[in-house]
PDB file of C-alpha atoms in Angstrom:
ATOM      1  CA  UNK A  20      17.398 -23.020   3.236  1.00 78.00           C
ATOM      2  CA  UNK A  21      16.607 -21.133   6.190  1.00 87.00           C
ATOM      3  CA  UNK A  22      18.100 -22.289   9.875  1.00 91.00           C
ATOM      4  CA  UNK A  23      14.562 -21.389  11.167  1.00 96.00           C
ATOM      5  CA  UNK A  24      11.853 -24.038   9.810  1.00 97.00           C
ATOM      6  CA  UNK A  25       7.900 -23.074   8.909  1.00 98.00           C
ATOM      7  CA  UNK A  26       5.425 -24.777   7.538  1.00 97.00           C
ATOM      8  CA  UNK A  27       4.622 -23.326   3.745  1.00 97.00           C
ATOM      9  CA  UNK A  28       1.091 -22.679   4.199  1.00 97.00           C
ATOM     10  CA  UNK A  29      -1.560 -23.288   6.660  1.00 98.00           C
ATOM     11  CA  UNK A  30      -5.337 -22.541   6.515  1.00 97.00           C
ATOM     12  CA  UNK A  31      -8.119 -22.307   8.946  1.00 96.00           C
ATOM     13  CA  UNK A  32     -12.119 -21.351   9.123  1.00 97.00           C
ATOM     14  CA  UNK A  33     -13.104 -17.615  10.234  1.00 97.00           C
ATOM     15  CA  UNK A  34     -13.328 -18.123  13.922  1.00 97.00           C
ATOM     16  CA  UNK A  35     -11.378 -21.103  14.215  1.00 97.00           C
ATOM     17  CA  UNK A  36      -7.456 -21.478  15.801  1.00 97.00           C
ATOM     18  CA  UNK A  37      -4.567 -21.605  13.690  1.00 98.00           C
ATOM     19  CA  UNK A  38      -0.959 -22.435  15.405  1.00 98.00           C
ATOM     20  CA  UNK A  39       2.265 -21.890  13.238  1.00 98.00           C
ATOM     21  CA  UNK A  40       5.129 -23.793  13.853  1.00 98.00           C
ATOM     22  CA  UNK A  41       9.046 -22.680  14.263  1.00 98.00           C
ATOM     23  CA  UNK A  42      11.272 -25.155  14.726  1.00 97.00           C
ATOM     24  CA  UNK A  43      15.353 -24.339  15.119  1.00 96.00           C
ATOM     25  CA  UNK A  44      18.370 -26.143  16.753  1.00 95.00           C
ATOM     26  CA  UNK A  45      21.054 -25.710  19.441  1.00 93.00           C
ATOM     27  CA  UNK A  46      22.495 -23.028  18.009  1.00 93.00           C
ATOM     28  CA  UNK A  47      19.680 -20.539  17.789  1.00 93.00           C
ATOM     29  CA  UNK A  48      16.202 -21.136  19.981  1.00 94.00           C
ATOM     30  CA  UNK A  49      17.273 -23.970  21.483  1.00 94.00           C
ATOM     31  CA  UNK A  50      20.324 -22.063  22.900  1.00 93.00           C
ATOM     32  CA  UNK A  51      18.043 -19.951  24.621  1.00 92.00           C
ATOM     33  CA  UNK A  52      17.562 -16.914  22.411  1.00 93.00           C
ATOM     34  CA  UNK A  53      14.335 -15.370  21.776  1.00 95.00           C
ATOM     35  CA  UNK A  54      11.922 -15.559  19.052  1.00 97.00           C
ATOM     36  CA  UNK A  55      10.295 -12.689  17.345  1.00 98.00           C
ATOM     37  CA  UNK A  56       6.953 -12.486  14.917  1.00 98.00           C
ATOM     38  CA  UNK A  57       6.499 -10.386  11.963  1.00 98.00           C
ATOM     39  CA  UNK A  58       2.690 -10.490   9.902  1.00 98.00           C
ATOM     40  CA  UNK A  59       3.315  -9.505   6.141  1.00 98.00           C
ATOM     41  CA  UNK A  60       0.224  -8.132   4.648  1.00 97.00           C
ATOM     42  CA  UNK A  61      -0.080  -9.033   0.758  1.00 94.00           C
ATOM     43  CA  UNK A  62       2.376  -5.964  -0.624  1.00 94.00           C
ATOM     44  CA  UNK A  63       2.671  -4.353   2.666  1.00 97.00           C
ATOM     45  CA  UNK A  64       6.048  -4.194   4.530  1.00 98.00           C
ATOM     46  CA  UNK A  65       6.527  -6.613   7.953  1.00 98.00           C
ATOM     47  CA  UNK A  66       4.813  -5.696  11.064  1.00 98.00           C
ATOM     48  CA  UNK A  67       5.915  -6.474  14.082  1.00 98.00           C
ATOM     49  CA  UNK A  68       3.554  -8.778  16.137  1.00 98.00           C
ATOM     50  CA  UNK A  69       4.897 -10.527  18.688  1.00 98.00           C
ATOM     51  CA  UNK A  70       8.637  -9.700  20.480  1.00 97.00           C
ATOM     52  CA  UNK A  71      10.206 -11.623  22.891  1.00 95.00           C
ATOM     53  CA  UNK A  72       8.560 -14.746  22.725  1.00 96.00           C
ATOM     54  CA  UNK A  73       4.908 -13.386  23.927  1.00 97.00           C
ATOM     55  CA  UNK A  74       5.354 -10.206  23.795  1.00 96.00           C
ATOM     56  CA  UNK A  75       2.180  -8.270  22.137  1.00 97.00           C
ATOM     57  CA  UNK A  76       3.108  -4.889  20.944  1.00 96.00           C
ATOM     58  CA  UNK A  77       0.466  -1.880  21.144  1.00 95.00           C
ATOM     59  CA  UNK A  78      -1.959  -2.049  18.887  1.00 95.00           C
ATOM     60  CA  UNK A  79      -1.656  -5.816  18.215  1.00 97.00           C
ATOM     61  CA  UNK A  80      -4.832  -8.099  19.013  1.00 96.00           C
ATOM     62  CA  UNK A  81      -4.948 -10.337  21.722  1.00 95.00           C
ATOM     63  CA  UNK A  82      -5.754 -12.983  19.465  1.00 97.00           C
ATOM     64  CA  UNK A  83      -2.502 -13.334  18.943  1.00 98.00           C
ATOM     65  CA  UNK A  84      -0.036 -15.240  20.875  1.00 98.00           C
ATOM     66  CA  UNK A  85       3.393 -16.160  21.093  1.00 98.00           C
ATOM     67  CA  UNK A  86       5.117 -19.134  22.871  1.00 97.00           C
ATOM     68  CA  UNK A  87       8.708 -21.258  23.373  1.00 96.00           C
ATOM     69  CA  UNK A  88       9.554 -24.658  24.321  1.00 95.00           C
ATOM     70  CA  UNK A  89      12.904 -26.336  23.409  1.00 95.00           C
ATOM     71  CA  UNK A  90      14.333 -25.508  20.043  1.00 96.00           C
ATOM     72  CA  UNK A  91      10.712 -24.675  18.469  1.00 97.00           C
ATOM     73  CA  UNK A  92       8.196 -21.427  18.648  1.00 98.00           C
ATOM     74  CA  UNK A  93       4.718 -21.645  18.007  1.00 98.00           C
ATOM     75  CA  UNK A  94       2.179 -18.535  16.736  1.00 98.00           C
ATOM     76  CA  UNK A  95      -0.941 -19.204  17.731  1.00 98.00           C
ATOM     77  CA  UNK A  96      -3.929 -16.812  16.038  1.00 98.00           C
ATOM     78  CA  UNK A  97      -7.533 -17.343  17.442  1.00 97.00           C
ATOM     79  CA  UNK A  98     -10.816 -16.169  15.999  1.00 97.00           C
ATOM     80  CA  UNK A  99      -9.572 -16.341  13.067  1.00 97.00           C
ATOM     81  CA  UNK A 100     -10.534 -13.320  10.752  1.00 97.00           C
ATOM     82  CA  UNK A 101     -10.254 -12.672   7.006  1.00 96.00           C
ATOM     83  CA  UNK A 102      -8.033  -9.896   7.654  1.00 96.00           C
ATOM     84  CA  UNK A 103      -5.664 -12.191   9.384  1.00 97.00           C
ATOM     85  CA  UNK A 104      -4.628 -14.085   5.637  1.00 97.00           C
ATOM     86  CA  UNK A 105      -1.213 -12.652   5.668  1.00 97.00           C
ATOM     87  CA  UNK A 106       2.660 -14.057   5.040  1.00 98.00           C
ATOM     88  CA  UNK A 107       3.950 -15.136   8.604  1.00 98.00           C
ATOM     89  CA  UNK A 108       8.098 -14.882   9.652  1.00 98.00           C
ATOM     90  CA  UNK A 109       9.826 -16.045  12.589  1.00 98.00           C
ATOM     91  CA  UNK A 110      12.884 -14.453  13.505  1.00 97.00           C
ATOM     92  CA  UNK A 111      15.935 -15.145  15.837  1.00 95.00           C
ATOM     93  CA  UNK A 112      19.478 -15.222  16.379  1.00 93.00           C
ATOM     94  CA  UNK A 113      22.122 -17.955  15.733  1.00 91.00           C
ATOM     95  CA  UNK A 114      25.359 -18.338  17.185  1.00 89.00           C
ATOM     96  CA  UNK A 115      26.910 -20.543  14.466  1.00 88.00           C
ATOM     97  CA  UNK A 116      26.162 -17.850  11.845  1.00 85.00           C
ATOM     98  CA  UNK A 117      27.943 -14.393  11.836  1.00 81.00           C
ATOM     99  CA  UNK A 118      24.889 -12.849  11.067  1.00 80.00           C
ATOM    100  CA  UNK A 119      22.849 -10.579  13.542  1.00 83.00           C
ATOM    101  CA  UNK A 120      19.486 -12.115  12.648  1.00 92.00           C
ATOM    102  CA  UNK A 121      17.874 -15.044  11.108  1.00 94.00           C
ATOM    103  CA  UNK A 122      13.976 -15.599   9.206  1.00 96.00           C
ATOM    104  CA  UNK A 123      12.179 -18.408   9.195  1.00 97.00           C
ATOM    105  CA  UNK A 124      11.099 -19.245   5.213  1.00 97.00           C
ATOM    106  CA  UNK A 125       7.805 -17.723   5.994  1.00 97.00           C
ATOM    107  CA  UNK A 126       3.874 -19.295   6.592  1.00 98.00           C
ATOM    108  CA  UNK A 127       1.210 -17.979   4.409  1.00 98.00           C
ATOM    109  CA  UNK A 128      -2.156 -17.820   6.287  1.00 98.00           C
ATOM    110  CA  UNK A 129      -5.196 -18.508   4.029  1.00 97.00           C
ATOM    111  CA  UNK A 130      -8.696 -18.148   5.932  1.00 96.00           C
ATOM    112  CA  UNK A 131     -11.575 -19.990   4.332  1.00 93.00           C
TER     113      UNK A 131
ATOM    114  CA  UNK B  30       4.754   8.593  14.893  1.00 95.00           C
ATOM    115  CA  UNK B  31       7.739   6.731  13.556  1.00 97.00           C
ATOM    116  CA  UNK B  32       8.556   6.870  10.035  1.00 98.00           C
ATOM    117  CA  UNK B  33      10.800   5.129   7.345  1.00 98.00           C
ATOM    118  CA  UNK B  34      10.915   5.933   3.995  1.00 98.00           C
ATOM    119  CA  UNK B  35      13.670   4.486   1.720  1.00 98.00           C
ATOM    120  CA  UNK B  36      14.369   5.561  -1.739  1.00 98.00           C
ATOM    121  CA  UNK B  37      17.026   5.337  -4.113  1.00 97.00           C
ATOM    122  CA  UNK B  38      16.211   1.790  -5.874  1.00 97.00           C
ATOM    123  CA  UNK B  39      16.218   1.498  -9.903  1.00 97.00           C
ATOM    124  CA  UNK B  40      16.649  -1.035 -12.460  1.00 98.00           C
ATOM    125  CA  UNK B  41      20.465  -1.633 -12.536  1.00 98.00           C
ATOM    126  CA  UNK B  42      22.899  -3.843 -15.121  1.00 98.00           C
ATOM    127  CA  UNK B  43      25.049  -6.585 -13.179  1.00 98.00           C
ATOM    128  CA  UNK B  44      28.330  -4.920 -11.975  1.00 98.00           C
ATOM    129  CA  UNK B  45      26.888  -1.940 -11.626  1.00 98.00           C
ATOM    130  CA  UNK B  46      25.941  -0.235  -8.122  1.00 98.00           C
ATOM    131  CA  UNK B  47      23.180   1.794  -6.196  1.00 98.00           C
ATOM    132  CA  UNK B  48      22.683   3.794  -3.056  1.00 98.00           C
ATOM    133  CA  UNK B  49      19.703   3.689  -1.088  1.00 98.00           C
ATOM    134  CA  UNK B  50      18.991   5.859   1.588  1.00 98.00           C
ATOM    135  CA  UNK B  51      16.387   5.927   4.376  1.00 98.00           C
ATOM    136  CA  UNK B  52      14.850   9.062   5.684  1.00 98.00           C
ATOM    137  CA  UNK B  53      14.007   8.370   9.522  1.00 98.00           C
ATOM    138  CA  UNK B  54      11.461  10.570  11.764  1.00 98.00           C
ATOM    139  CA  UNK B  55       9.168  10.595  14.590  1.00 97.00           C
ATOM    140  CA  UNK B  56      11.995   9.361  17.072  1.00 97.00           C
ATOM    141  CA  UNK B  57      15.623   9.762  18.106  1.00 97.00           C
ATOM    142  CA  UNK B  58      17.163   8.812  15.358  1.00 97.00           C
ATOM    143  CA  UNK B  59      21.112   8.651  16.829  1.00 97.00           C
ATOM    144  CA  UNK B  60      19.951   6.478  19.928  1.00 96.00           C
ATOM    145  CA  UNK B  61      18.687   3.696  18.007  1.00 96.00           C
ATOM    146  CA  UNK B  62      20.503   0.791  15.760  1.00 95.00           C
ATOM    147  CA  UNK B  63      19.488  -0.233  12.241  1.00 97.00           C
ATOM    148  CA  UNK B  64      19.185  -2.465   9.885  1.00 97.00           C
ATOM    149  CA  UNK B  65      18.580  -3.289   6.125  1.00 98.00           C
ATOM    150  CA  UNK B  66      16.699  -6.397   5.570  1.00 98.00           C
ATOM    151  CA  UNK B  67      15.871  -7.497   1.932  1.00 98.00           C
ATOM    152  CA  UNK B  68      13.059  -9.704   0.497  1.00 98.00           C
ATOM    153  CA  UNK B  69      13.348 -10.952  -3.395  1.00 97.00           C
ATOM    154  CA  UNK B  70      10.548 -11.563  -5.252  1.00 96.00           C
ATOM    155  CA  UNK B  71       8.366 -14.162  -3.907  1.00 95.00           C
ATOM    156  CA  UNK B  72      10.773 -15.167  -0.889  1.00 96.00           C
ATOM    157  CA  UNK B  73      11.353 -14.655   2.500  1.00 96.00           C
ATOM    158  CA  UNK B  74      13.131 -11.894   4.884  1.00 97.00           C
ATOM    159  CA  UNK B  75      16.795 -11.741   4.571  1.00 96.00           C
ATOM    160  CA  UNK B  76      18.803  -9.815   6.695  1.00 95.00           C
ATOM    161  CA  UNK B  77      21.842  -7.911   5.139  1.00 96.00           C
ATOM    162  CA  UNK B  78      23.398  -5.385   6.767  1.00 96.00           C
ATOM    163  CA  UNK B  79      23.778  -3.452  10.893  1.00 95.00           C
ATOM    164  CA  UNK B  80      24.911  -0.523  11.793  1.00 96.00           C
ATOM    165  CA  UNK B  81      25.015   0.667  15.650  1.00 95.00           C
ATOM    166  CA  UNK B  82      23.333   4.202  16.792  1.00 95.00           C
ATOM    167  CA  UNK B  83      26.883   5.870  16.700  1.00 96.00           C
ATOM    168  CA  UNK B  84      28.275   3.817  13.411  1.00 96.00           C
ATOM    169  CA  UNK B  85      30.641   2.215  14.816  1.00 96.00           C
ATOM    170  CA  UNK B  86      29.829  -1.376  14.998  1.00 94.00           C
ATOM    171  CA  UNK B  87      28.514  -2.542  11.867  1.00 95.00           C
ATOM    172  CA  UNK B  88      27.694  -6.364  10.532  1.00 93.00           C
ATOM    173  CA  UNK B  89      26.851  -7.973   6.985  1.00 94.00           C
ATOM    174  CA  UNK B  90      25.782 -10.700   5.888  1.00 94.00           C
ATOM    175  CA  UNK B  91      28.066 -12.892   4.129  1.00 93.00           C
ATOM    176  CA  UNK B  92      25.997 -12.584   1.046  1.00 94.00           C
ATOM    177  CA  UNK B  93      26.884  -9.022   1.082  1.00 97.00           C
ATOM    178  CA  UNK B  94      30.033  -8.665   2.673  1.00 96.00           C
ATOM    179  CA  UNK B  95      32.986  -6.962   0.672  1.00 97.00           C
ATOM    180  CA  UNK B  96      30.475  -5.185  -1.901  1.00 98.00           C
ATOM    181  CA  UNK B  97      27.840  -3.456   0.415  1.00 98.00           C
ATOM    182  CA  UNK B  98      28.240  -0.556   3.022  1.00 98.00           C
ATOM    183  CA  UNK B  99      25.839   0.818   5.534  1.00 98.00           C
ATOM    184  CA  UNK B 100      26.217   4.318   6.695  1.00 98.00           C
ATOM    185  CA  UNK B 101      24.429   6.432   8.822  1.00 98.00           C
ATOM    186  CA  UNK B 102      24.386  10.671   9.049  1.00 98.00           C
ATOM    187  CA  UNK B 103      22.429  11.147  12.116  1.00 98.00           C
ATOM    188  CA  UNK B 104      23.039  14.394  11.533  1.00 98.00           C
ATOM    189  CA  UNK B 105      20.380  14.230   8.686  1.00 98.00           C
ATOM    190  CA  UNK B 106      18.601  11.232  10.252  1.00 98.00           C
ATOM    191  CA  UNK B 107      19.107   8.874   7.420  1.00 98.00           C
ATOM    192  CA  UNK B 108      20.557   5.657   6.789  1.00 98.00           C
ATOM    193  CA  UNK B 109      22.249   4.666   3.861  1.00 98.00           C
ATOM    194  CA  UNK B 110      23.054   0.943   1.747  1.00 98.00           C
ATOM    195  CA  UNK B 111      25.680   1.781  -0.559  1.00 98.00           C
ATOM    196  CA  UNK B 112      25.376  -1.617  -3.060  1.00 98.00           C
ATOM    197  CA  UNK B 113      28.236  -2.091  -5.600  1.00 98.00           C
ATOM    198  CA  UNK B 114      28.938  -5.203  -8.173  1.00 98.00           C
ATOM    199  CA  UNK B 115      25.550  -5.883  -8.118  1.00 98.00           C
ATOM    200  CA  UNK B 116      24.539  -9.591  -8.855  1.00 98.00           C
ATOM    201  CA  UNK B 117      21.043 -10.622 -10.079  1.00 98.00           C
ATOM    202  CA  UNK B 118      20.810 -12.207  -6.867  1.00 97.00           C
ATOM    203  CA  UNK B 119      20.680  -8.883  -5.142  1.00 98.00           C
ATOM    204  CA  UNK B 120      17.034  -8.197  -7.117  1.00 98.00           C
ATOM    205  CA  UNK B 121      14.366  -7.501  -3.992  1.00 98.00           C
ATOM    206  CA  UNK B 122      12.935  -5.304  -1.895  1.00 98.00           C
ATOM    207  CA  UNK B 123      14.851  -3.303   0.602  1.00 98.00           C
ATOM    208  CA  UNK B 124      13.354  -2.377   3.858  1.00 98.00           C
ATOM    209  CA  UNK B 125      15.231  -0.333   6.626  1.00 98.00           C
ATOM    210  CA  UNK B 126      14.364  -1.228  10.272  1.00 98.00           C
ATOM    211  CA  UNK B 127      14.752   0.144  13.536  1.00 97.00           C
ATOM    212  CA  UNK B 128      16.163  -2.209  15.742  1.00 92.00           C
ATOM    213  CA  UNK B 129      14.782  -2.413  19.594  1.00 90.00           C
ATOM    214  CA  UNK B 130      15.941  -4.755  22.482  1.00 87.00           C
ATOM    215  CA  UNK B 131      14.270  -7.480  24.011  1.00 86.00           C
ATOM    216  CA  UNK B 132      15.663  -8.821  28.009  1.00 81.00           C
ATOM    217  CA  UNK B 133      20.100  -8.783  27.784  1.00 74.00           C
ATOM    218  CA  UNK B 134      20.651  -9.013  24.374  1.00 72.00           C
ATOM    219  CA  UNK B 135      17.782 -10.279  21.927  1.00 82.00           C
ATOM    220  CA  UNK B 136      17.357  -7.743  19.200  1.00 90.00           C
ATOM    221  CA  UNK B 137      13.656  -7.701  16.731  1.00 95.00           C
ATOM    222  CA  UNK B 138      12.502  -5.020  14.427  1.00 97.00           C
ATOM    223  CA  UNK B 139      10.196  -2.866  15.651  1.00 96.00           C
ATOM    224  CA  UNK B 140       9.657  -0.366  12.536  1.00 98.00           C
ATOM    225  CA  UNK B 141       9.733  -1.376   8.820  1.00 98.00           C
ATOM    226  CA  UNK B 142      10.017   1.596   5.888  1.00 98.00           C
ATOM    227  CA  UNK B 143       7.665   0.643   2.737  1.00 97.00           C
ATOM    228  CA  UNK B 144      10.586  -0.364   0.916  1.00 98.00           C
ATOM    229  CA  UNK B 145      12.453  -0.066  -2.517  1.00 98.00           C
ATOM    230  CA  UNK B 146      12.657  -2.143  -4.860  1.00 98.00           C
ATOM    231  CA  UNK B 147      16.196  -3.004  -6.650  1.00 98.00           C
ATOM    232  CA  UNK B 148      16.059  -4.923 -10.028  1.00 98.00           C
ATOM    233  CA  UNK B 149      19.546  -6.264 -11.454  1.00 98.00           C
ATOM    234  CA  UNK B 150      19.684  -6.916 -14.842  1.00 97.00           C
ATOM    235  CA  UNK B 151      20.998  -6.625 -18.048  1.00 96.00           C
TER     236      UNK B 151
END
């Protein structure tokens, strides 16, 4: 059971909006720490796409965003593309766990 | 460009043990901290193990602790996961990642290797 929360799946239209959800506690984003985004290409290794909360690396799309309110995230990918169906993580840290970072269980993206 | 290749995974009996390695390249390899993160078959991102840029401060995961050890040569650029009594639990992928820091203290992974796959079993 991961400390970080995702939905399973989500789906959307080419061209439409999808959001993907991140929800944590008082210990991890809710205690202020940030929130990180990795895209997971079927048999690929992560990616980095966003850091720091909204943070777009080089290279990434601005169709993606990144944002933080409270003790959730939220992903936010618009114009959707087919090239977009990938596994989604969140990542953060927690304070009650010795670890240095924690995953959310993952979203898979499936475009229409 | 930045580059992570790992290598060393196998099919190995319970008990037994492995050592992976990571070959780094395209940046400074001693100024940067890393990390081992695995992913079993079908699941998520699990971190395991830390290691700071000069090898002194390193973390596990409690899943871990007391039967792994992360090295690092930077010497020879590499990082190393040295895996002993090996569960069938440990079966995944293992990626090394570079570690980068985000405002005072937030830390995200901003370079993944390909990975290497360890199986346990008998």
């Amino acid at each position: 059971q991961s400390v970080l929360t995702q939905p399973p799946s989500v789906s959307g239209a080419p061209g439409q909006r999808v959001t993907i959800s991140c929800t944590g506690s008082s210990s991890n984003i809710g205690a202020g720490y940030d929130v990180h985004w990795y895209q997971q290409l079927p048999g690929t290794a992560p990616k980095l796409l966003i850091y720091g909360n909204s943070n777009r690396p080089s290279g990434v799309p601005d169709r993606f965003s990144g944002s933080k309110s409270g003790t959730s995230a939220s992903l936010a990918i618009t114009g959707l593309q087919a090239e977009d169906e990938a596994d989604y993580y969140c990542q953060s840290y927690d304070s009650s766990l010795s670890g240095l970072a924690v995953f959310g269980g993952g979203t898979q993206l499936t475009v229409l | 460009q930045v580059q992570l290749v790992e290598s060393g995974g196998g099919l190995v009996k319970p008990g037994g043990s492995l050592r992976l390695s990571c070959a780094a390249s395209g940046f400074t390899f001693s100024d940067y901290y890393m990390s081992w993160i695995r992913q079993a078959p079908g699941k998520g991102l699990e971190w395991v193990s830390y290691i700071s840029s000069s090898g002194s401060t390193i973390y596990y995961a409690d899943s871990v602790k007391g039967r792994f050890t992360i090295s690092r040569d930077n010497a020879k650029n590499s990082l190393y996961l040295q895996m002993n009594s090996l569960r069938a639990e440990d079966t995944a992928v293992y990626y090394c990642a570079r570690h980068s820091k985000y405002g005072s203290g937030s830390y995200y992974f901003d370079y993944w290797g390909q990975g290497t796959l360890v199986t346990v079993s008998s």
